[in-house]
CSV table of C-alpha atoms in Angstrom, one decimal:
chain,number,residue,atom,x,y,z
A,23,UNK,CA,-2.1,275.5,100.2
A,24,UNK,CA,-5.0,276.7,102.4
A,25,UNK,CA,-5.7,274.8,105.3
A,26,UNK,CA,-9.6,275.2,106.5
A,27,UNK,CA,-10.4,273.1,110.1
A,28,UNK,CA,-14.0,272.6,110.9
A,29,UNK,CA,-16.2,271.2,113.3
A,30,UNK,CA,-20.4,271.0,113.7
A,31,UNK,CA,-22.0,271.0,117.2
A,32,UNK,CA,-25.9,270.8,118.1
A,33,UNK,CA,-26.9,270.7,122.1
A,34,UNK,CA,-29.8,268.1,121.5
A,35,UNK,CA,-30.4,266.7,117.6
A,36,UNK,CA,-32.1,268.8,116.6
A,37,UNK,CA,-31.5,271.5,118.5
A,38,UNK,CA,-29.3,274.7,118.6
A,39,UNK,CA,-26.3,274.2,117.1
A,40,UNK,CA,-23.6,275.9,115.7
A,41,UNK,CA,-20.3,275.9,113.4
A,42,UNK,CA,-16.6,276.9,114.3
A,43,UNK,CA,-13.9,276.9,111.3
A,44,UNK,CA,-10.6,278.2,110.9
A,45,UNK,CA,-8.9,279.0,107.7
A,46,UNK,CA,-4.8,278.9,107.6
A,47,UNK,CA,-3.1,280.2,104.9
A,48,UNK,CA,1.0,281.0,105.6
A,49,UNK,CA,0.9,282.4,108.7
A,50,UNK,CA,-2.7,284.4,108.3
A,51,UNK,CA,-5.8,282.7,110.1
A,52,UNK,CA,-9.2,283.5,110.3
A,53,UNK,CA,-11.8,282.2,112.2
A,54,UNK,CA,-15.6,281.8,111.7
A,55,UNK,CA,-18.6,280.7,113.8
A,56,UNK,CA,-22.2,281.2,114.0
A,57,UNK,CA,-24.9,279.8,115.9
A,58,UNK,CA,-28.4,278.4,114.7
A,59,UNK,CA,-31.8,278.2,117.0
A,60,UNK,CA,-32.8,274.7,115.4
A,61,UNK,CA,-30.7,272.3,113.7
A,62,UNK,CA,-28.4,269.0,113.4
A,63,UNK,CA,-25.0,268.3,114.3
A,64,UNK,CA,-24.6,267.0,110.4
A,65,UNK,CA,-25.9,270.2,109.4
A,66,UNK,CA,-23.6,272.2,111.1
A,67,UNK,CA,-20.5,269.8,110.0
A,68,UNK,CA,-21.6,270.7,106.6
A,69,UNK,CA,-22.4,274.6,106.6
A,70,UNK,CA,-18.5,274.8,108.3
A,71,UNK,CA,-17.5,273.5,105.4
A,72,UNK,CA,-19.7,275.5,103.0
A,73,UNK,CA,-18.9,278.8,104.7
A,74,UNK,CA,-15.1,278.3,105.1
A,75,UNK,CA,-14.6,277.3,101.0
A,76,UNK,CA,-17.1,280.5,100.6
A,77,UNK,CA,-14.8,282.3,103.0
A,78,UNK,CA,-11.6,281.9,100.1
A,79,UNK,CA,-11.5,284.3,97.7
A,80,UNK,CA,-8.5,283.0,95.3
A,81,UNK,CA,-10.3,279.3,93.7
A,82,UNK,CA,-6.5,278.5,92.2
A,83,UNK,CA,-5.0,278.1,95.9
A,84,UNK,CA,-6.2,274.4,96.6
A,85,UNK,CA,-7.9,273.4,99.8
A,86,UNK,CA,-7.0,270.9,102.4
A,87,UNK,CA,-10.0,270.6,104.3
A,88,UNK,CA,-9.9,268.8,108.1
A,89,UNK,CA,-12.8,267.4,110.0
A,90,UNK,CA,-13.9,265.1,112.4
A,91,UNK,CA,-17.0,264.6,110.6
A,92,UNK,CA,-17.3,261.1,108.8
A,93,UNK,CA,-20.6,261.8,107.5
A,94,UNK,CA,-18.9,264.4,105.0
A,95,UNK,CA,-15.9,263.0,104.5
A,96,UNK,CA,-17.3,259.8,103.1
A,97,UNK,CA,-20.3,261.2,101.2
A,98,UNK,CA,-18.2,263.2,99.0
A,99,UNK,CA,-14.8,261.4,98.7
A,100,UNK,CA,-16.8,257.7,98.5
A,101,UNK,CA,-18.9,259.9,96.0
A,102,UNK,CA,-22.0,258.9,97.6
A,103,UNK,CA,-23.5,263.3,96.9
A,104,UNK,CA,-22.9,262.3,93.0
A,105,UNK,CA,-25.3,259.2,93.2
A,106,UNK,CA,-28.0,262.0,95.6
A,107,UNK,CA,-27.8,264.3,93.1
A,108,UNK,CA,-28.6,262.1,89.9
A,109,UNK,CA,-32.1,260.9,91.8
A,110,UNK,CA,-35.1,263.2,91.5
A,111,UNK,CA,-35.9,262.9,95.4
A,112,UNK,CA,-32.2,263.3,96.2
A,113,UNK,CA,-32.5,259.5,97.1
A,114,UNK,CA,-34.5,260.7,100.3
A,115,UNK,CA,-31.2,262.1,101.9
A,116,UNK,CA,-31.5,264.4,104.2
A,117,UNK,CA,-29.8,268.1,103.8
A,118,UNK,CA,-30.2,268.3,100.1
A,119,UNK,CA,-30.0,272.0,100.4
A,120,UNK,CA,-26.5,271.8,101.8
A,121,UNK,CA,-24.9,269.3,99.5
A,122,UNK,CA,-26.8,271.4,96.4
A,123,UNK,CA,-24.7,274.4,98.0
A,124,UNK,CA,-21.3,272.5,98.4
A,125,UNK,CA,-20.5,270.9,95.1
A,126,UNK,CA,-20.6,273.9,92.8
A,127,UNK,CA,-17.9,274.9,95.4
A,128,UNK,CA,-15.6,271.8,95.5
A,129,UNK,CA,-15.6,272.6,91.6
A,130,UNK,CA,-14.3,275.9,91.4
A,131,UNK,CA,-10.8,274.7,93.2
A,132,UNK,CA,-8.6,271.6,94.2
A,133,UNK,CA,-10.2,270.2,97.5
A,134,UNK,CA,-8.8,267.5,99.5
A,135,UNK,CA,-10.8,266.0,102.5
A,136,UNK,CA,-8.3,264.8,105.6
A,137,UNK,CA,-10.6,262.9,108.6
A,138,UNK,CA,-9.0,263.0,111.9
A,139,UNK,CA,-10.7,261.7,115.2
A,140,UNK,CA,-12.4,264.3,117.2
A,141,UNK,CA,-11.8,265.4,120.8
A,142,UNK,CA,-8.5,263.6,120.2
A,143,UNK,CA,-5.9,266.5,121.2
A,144,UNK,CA,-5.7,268.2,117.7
A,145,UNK,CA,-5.6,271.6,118.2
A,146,UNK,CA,-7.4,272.9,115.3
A,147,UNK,CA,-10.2,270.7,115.8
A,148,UNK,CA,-10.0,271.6,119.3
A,149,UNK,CA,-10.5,275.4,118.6
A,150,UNK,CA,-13.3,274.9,115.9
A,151,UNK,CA,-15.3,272.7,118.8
A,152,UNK,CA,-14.9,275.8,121.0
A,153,UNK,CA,-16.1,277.8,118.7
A,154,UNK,CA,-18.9,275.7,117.3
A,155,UNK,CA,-19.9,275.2,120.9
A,156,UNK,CA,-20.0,278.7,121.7
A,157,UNK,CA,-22.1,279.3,118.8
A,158,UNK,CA,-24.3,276.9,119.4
A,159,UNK,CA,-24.6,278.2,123.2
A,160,UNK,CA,-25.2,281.6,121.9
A,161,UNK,CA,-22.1,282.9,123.5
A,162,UNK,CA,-20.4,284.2,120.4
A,163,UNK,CA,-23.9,286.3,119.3
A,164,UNK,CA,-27.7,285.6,118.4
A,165,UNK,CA,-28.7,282.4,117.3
A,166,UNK,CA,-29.9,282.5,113.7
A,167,UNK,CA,-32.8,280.4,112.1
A,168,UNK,CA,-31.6,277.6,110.0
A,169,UNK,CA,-34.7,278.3,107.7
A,170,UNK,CA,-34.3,275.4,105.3
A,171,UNK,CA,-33.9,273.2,108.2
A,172,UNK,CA,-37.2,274.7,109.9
A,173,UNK,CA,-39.4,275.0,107.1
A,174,UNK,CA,-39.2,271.6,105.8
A,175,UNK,CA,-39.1,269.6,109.5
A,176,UNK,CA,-35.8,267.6,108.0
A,177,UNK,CA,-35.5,264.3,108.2
């Protein structure tokens, strides 16, 4: 089992924002963050997702996957992406490019979603708000330009 921990942060919404994550597998970690020049906290809940189930290389080790975000808890265990995806406009949701980018992942492997409250002493979630806070700050390197976010003035 492969543990992945995320969290999303944006200073302002929209604004710069960033993504920490840490994948557990045994006793091997690895963490990843990157910062963004203009975005949303949703955003950035999502791409730690994204980039930590892109991060796995072996798709038959399932995936518990721990957040603090509701927003993508609920939209993909309440099924709510499936009912996006079957409308031309993407039902008007915002961050269509994201969800496009996440289910083909949650299909290649066995992916559980576990909420837990942020800011509420866990120390995974702890460390991915560092991190995502850092990046977001620009503390961890540059900022990089959330181009699908920019081009299209999201929602």
């Amino acid at each position: 089992m492969i543990y992945l921990f995320t969290d999303g942060s944006s200073r302002g919404n929209p604004g710069p924002g960033g993504f920490g994550a840490i994948l557990r597998y045994g006793q091997h970690e690895k963490e990843l963050a990157q910062g963004y020049r203009r975005t949303t906290n949703n955003r950035m809940e999502l791409l730690a997702v994204i980039r930590g189930l892109e991060a796995i290389t072996n798709p038959a080790l399932p995936v518990t996957v721990v957040t603090d975000s509701r927003y993508v808890v609920d939209a993909i265990e309440k099924k709510w992406v499936d009912g996006w995806l079957r409308k031309p406009d993407f039902g008007g949701k915002a961050n269509e490019d994201l969800w496009r980018r996440i289910v083909p992942l949650l299909k290649l492997r066995k992916v559980e979603f576990k909420w837990i409250r942020g800011h509420n002493g866990h120390a995974e979630n702890e460390r991915c708000d560092v991190l995502a806070v850092a990046s977001a700050l620009g503390e961890l390197g540059s900022l990089l330009v959330d181009a699908a976010y920019e081009k299209i003035g999201q929602k």
